Amino acid sequence: MHNAASRRSIWSRAWENHAPGYLFLLPWLIGFIGLTVGPMISSFYLSFTNFDLLTPARWVGLENYQRMFTNDRNFAASLRVTFTFVLFSVPLKLAFALVIAILLNRGMKGLPLYRALFYLPSLLGASVAIAILWRQIFSGSGLVNQFLANFGIVGPSWISNPNYSLWTLIILSVWQFGSPMIIFLAGLRQIPQDMYEAASLDGAGKWRQFWKITLPLLTPVVFFNAIIQTINSFQSFTPAFIISNGTGQPINSTLFYALYLYNEAFSFFRMGYASALAWFLLFLIACFTAFSFLTSKYWVHYDD
Amino acid sequence: MLYPLLWLLAASFKPDNQIFNTGIWPSADWSLDAYFRGWNAMRVSFSVFFMNSFVIAILSIIGNLMACSMAAYAFARMEFKFKNFWFAMMLMTLMLPSQVTIIPQYVLFRDLGWINTILPLVVPKFLAVDAFFIFLMVQFFRGIPRELDEAARMDGAGPWRIYWKIMLPLSTPVLVTAAIFTFIWTWDDFFGPLIFLNRMQDYTVTLGLRTFVDSTGESDFGGLFAMSVLSIVPIFLFFLIFQRFLIEGIATTGMKR
């Protein structure tokens, strides 16, 4: 009797304490369970099956993964392309973003306008329109070759030459350095001016100030930008799709991992195999992220 | 830096036989021909594509602002069991590549009969799948003095009132930032529409442009460039109008722990 009453009060108190929070969280929670966790479990299962959307999935065990690692030249090519893309585009993009952010932070006149202009390519960069423009600029009779012709150089058709096609996409990615630049700018704002003043009283030049003050204090921001940009680069899709017409040609030189996965899933309806590809991508990104966080304590300085 | 963009703009006003003269200066006999030609080049005109893109973008903004701010308020200001666990889960989804969930999602939406409607592109936004914005808003909400909540609670306000009357009005910068990014990302989104929309009358601007390249693009560069310019204009305007808020919003969500 006494017990029942106190138990009810425990429950009602728990309800009063926790229900409002869960009510606010509800939309996210439904989305998380229904659109993230559920599909993750489902695609993990599908990666061990053959599934073409029309007939029920058929269990094949590790066959998809075996084929991926031992018998799929396109998979190997797409990994090579994607790693090359990530390795070159991310550091170049971050370096550009940092240099421009420092220049802007020196207090150029008309700052907001400059900032907007530098940010513009990034704003538009992911769009189909820009990919179409890129295709034109780097074609055989495009802008780049017309420019080179002024110096008597006959340029190749960059986008249809497998030696250069990936580089046009790397350049496009670097051209969109606006987002990391804005975040660098925010980071630069938080560095107290008097540190620089003290350093220049001690006779440290601009270069020394950069290496001793700016860079160490910015490491958290560099770290944040590097993680975000790398994860995004691994999943790059639209530019390669537009420039190669969805094929990843010439000779698979623009076959980004996400493009290959898309074709497997939605052109050939090999959903099981595509799920295996997706899980391997998740594994790659997880490894990279874990590695970054583990090594971050050796080079990222938090000042607290 | 901006040369390619200026070149594109200039080329869209040139008569066809002069498009590939280098230089970003409009030719003497510039015209709007390419715009009229491109607008109606296909079976479905670009008015339809623009309409579709706007509908998706606006619904997405509403969904993201509502659902993400509610979740962020729960994480930043409410106490409930397993809060830290859910928060960690939310951060994990930031790193999750969409490819891992897209196939089962496709099957789910197909079984619901949502393929070739805007629902697969919009409904997830009302369920706060863009965790990035939750994170951004949590950071911002934490910076709002707790004394304000306390004072309101003394006056007998419940969590809903505090959320509506205090949190949201004080969070304009971060809400505007989320709205801008939602607009740009959904306007530019290519992968989602490519998968879920197969009928031309449902196409967004991005799909319309891509179809243009495939069907007439190689022969009608003027029309293609003109439509490319138009597809960029809404983003450009949005950015120009709101960029003051944008910087503020990002700069105040410090990256430092």
Coordinates of C-alpha atoms in Angstrom, one line a residue, chain A residues 11-303:
Chain A
W11 CA 7.3 7.3 -11.6
S12 CA 5.3 10.6 -11.8
R13 CA 8.3 12.5 -10.6
A14 CA 10.5 10.8 -13.2
W15 CA 7.8 11.7 -15.8
E16 CA 7.8 15.3 -14.7
N17 CA 11.5 15.5 -14.8
H18 CA 12.3 13.8 -18.1
A19 CA 9.3 14.1 -20.3
P20 CA 9.6 17.8 -21.3
G21 CA 13.2 17.3 -22.4
Y22 CA 12.2 14.2 -24.5
L23 CA 9.3 16.2 -26.0
F24 CA 11.7 18.8 -27.4
L25 CA 14.0 16.0 -28.6
L26 CA 11.2 14.0 -30.2
P27 CA 11.5 15.1 -33.8
W28 CA 15.2 14.5 -33.8
L29 CA 14.8 11.2 -32.0
I30 CA 12.2 10.0 -34.6
G31 CA 14.6 11.0 -37.4
F32 CA 17.6 9.4 -35.7
I33 CA 15.9 6.1 -35.1
G34 CA 13.9 6.0 -38.4
L35 CA 16.4 7.6 -40.9
T36 CA 19.8 6.9 -39.3
V37 CA 19.9 3.9 -37.0
G38 CA 17.3 1.8 -38.8
P39 CA 18.8 2.4 -42.2
M40 CA 22.3 1.7 -40.8
I41 CA 21.3 -1.7 -39.5
S42 CA 19.5 -2.4 -42.7
S43 CA 22.3 -1.5 -45.0
F44 CA 24.8 -3.5 -42.9
Y45 CA 22.5 -6.5 -43.4
L46 CA 22.2 -5.7 -47.1
S47 CA 25.9 -5.6 -47.6
F48 CA 25.9 -9.4 -47.0
T49 CA 23.2 -10.0 -49.7
N50 CA 22.4 -9.6 -53.3
F51 CA 19.6 -7.1 -53.7
D52 CA 18.2 -5.6 -56.8
L53 CA 15.2 -3.6 -55.3
L54 CA 12.6 -5.9 -57.0
T55 CA 13.2 -9.4 -55.6
P56 CA 13.9 -10.1 -51.9
A57 CA 17.5 -9.8 -50.8
R58 CA 19.4 -13.0 -51.1
W59 CA 22.1 -13.9 -48.4
V60 CA 25.5 -14.3 -49.9
G61 CA 27.7 -14.0 -46.8
L62 CA 31.1 -12.2 -47.4
E63 CA 30.9 -12.5 -51.2
N64 CA 30.5 -8.7 -51.7
Y65 CA 33.5 -7.9 -49.6
Q66 CA 35.5 -10.6 -51.2
R67 CA 34.8 -9.3 -54.6
M68 CA 35.5 -5.7 -53.5
F69 CA 39.1 -6.5 -52.3
T70 CA 40.1 -9.2 -54.7
N71 CA 38.2 -8.9 -58.0
D72 CA 37.0 -5.4 -58.7
R73 CA 39.3 -3.1 -60.8
N74 CA 36.9 -0.2 -60.6
F75 CA 36.9 -0.3 -56.8
A76 CA 40.7 -0.1 -56.8
A77 CA 40.6 2.7 -59.3
S78 CA 38.0 4.7 -57.4
L79 CA 39.9 4.3 -54.2
R80 CA 43.1 5.6 -55.9
V81 CA 41.2 8.5 -57.4
T82 CA 39.5 9.4 -54.1
F83 CA 42.7 9.2 -52.1
T84 CA 44.6 11.3 -54.6
F85 CA 41.8 13.9 -54.5
V86 CA 41.7 14.0 -50.7
L87 CA 45.5 14.1 -50.3
F88 CA 46.0 17.1 -52.7
S89 CA 42.8 19.1 -52.5
V90 CA 42.4 19.3 -48.7
P91 CA 45.9 20.6 -47.8
L92 CA 46.0 23.0 -50.7
K93 CA 42.5 24.3 -49.9
L94 CA 43.4 24.8 -46.2
A95 CA 46.7 26.6 -47.1
F96 CA 44.9 28.9 -49.4
A97 CA 42.1 29.6 -46.9
L98 CA 44.7 30.4 -44.2
V99 CA 46.8 32.7 -46.3
I100 CA 43.7 34.7 -47.5
A101 CA 42.2 34.8 -44.0
I102 CA 45.5 36.3 -42.6
L103 CA 45.6 38.8 -45.4
L104 CA 41.9 39.8 -44.8
N105 CA 42.6 39.9 -41.1
R106 CA 45.3 42.5 -41.5
G107 CA 42.4 44.8 -42.0
M108 CA 42.1 45.5 -45.7
K109 CA 39.9 48.4 -46.6
G110 CA 36.3 47.5 -47.5
L111 CA 36.6 44.2 -45.6
P112 CA 33.0 43.0 -45.9
L113 CA 33.0 43.3 -49.6
Y114 CA 36.4 41.5 -50.0
R115 CA 35.2 38.8 -47.7
A116 CA 32.0 38.3 -49.7
L117 CA 34.0 38.2 -53.0
F118 CA 36.4 35.6 -51.7
Y119 CA 33.5 33.6 -50.3
L120 CA 31.5 33.7 -53.5
P121 CA 33.1 30.7 -55.3
S122 CA 32.6 28.5 -52.3
L123 CA 29.0 29.6 -52.1
L124 CA 28.4 28.6 -55.6
G125 CA 31.0 25.9 -55.8
A126 CA 28.9 22.9 -55.2
S127 CA 26.4 23.9 -57.8
V128 CA 25.8 22.2 -61.1
A129 CA 26.2 25.5 -62.9
I130 CA 29.9 25.8 -61.8
A131 CA 30.6 22.2 -62.8
I132 CA 29.2 23.0 -66.2
L133 CA 31.4 26.1 -66.4
W134 CA 34.4 24.1 -65.3
R135 CA 33.8 21.5 -68.1
Q136 CA 33.8 24.4 -70.6
I137 CA 36.9 26.2 -69.2
F138 CA 39.0 23.0 -69.3
S139 CA 37.8 21.7 -72.6
G140 CA 40.0 21.5 -75.7
S141 CA 38.8 24.9 -77.0
G142 CA 38.1 26.3 -73.6
L143 CA 39.3 29.3 -71.6
V144 CA 42.5 27.8 -70.3
N145 CA 43.8 26.8 -73.7
Q146 CA 42.9 30.1 -75.3
F147 CA 44.9 31.8 -72.6
L148 CA 47.9 29.4 -73.2
A149 CA 47.6 30.1 -77.0
N150 CA 48.6 33.6 -76.3
F151 CA 52.0 32.2 -75.3
G152 CA 52.1 29.9 -78.3
I153 CA 51.3 26.8 -76.2
V154 CA 48.9 24.3 -77.5
G155 CA 47.1 22.9 -74.5
P156 CA 45.5 19.4 -74.3
S157 CA 41.8 18.9 -73.7
W158 CA 42.2 18.8 -70.0
I159 CA 38.9 17.1 -69.0
S160 CA 39.2 14.3 -71.6
N161 CA 42.8 13.5 -70.9
P162 CA 43.2 11.0 -68.1
N163 CA 46.5 12.5 -66.9
Y164 CA 44.8 15.9 -66.2
S165 CA 41.1 15.3 -65.7
L166 CA 41.4 14.7 -61.9
W167 CA 43.5 17.8 -61.5
T168 CA 40.7 20.0 -63.0
L169 CA 38.5 18.7 -60.1
I170 CA 41.2 19.3 -57.5
I171 CA 41.6 22.9 -58.8
L172 CA 37.8 23.3 -58.6
S173 CA 37.8 22.1 -55.0
V174 CA 40.7 24.4 -54.0
W175 CA 38.9 27.3 -55.7
Q176 CA 36.1 26.8 -53.1
F177 CA 38.2 27.7 -50.1
G178 CA 35.6 30.1 -48.6
S179 CA 34.1 28.0 -45.8
P180 CA 37.4 27.1 -44.1
M181 CA 38.5 30.7 -44.7
I182 CA 35.6 32.2 -42.8
I183 CA 36.2 29.8 -39.9
F184 CA 40.0 30.7 -39.9
L185 CA 38.9 34.4 -39.8
A186 CA 36.8 33.7 -36.8
G187 CA 39.7 32.0 -35.2
L188 CA 42.1 34.8 -36.0
R189 CA 39.7 37.3 -34.3
Q190 CA 40.1 35.4 -31.0
I191 CA 43.9 35.9 -30.9
P192 CA 44.6 38.8 -28.5
Q193 CA 46.4 41.7 -30.3
D194 CA 48.7 42.3 -27.3
M195 CA 50.5 39.0 -27.9
Y196 CA 51.7 40.3 -31.2
E197 CA 52.6 43.7 -29.7
A198 CA 54.6 41.9 -27.0
A199 CA 56.3 39.8 -29.6
S200 CA 57.3 42.7 -31.8
L201 CA 58.7 44.5 -28.8
D202 CA 60.9 41.5 -28.3
G203 CA 62.1 42.0 -31.9
A204 CA 60.1 39.1 -33.5
G205 CA 59.4 39.7 -37.2
K206 CA 56.1 39.0 -39.0
W207 CA 57.3 35.5 -40.1
R208 CA 58.4 34.5 -36.6
Q209 CA 55.1 35.8 -35.1
F210 CA 53.2 33.6 -37.5
W211 CA 55.1 30.5 -36.5
K212 CA 55.3 31.2 -32.8
I213 CA 51.9 32.8 -32.2
T214 CA 49.4 32.6 -35.0
L215 CA 49.8 29.0 -36.0
P216 CA 50.0 27.4 -32.5
L217 CA 46.9 29.3 -31.4
L218 CA 45.0 28.4 -34.5
T219 CA 45.7 24.6 -34.3
P220 CA 42.2 23.9 -32.9
V221 CA 40.7 25.6 -35.9
V222 CA 43.1 23.9 -38.4
F223 CA 42.1 20.6 -36.8
F224 CA 38.4 21.3 -37.1
N225 CA 38.7 22.5 -40.7
A226 CA 40.9 19.5 -41.7
I227 CA 38.4 17.0 -40.3
I228 CA 35.4 18.6 -41.9
Q229 CA 37.1 19.1 -45.3
T230 CA 38.5 15.6 -45.4
I231 CA 35.2 13.9 -44.5
N232 CA 33.5 16.0 -47.2
S233 CA 36.2 15.3 -49.8
F234 CA 35.8 11.5 -49.3
Q235 CA 32.1 11.9 -50.3
S236 CA 32.6 14.4 -53.3
F237 CA 30.1 13.6 -56.0
T238 CA 28.5 16.3 -58.1
P239 CA 31.5 17.9 -59.9
A240 CA 32.8 14.5 -61.0
F241 CA 29.3 13.4 -62.1
I242 CA 28.7 16.5 -64.2
I243 CA 32.2 16.7 -65.7
S244 CA 32.3 13.0 -66.7
N245 CA 28.6 12.8 -67.5
G246 CA 28.2 10.3 -64.7
T247 CA 30.7 7.8 -66.1
G248 CA 34.0 8.6 -64.2
Q249 CA 35.7 8.6 -67.6
P250 CA 38.3 9.0 -69.2
I251 CA 39.7 5.6 -68.1
N252 CA 38.2 5.9 -64.6
S253 CA 40.3 8.9 -63.9
T254 CA 37.5 10.8 -62.3
L255 CA 35.7 7.8 -60.8
F256 CA 35.2 9.2 -57.3
Y257 CA 34.2 6.6 -54.7
A258 CA 30.8 8.2 -54.2
L259 CA 30.2 8.2 -58.0
Y260 CA 31.1 4.6 -58.3
L261 CA 28.8 3.7 -55.4
Y262 CA 26.0 5.7 -57.0
N263 CA 26.3 3.9 -60.3
E264 CA 26.4 0.5 -58.6
A265 CA 23.3 1.3 -56.6
F266 CA 21.1 3.4 -58.9
S267 CA 22.3 2.6 -62.5
F268 CA 22.9 -1.2 -62.1
F269 CA 20.7 -1.8 -59.0
R270 CA 23.4 -3.8 -57.3
M271 CA 22.1 -2.5 -53.9
G272 CA 23.9 -5.2 -51.8
Y273 CA 27.2 -4.5 -53.3
A274 CA 26.7 -0.7 -53.0
S275 CA 25.9 -1.2 -49.3
A276 CA 29.2 -3.0 -48.9
L277 CA 30.9 -0.1 -50.6
A278 CA 29.1 2.3 -48.3
W279 CA 30.2 0.5 -45.2
F280 CA 33.8 0.4 -46.3
L281 CA 33.6 4.2 -46.8
L282 CA 32.3 4.5 -43.3
F283 CA 35.2 2.4 -42.1
L284 CA 37.7 4.6 -43.9
I285 CA 36.2 7.8 -42.5
A286 CA 36.0 6.3 -39.0
C287 CA 39.7 5.2 -39.2
F288 CA 40.7 8.7 -40.4
T289 CA 38.7 10.4 -37.7
A290 CA 40.0 8.2 -34.9
F291 CA 43.6 8.6 -36.1
S292 CA 43.2 12.4 -36.2
F293 CA 41.8 12.6 -32.7
L294 CA 44.5 10.3 -31.3
T295 CA 47.3 12.2 -32.9
S296 CA 45.7 15.6 -32.2
K297 CA 47.1 15.8 -28.7
Y298 CA 50.6 16.0 -30.1
W299 CA 50.0 19.1 -32.3
V300 CA 46.7 20.7 -31.3
H301 CA 47.0 23.2 -28.4
Y302 CA 43.9 24.0 -26.4
D303 CA 44.7 27.0 -24.2

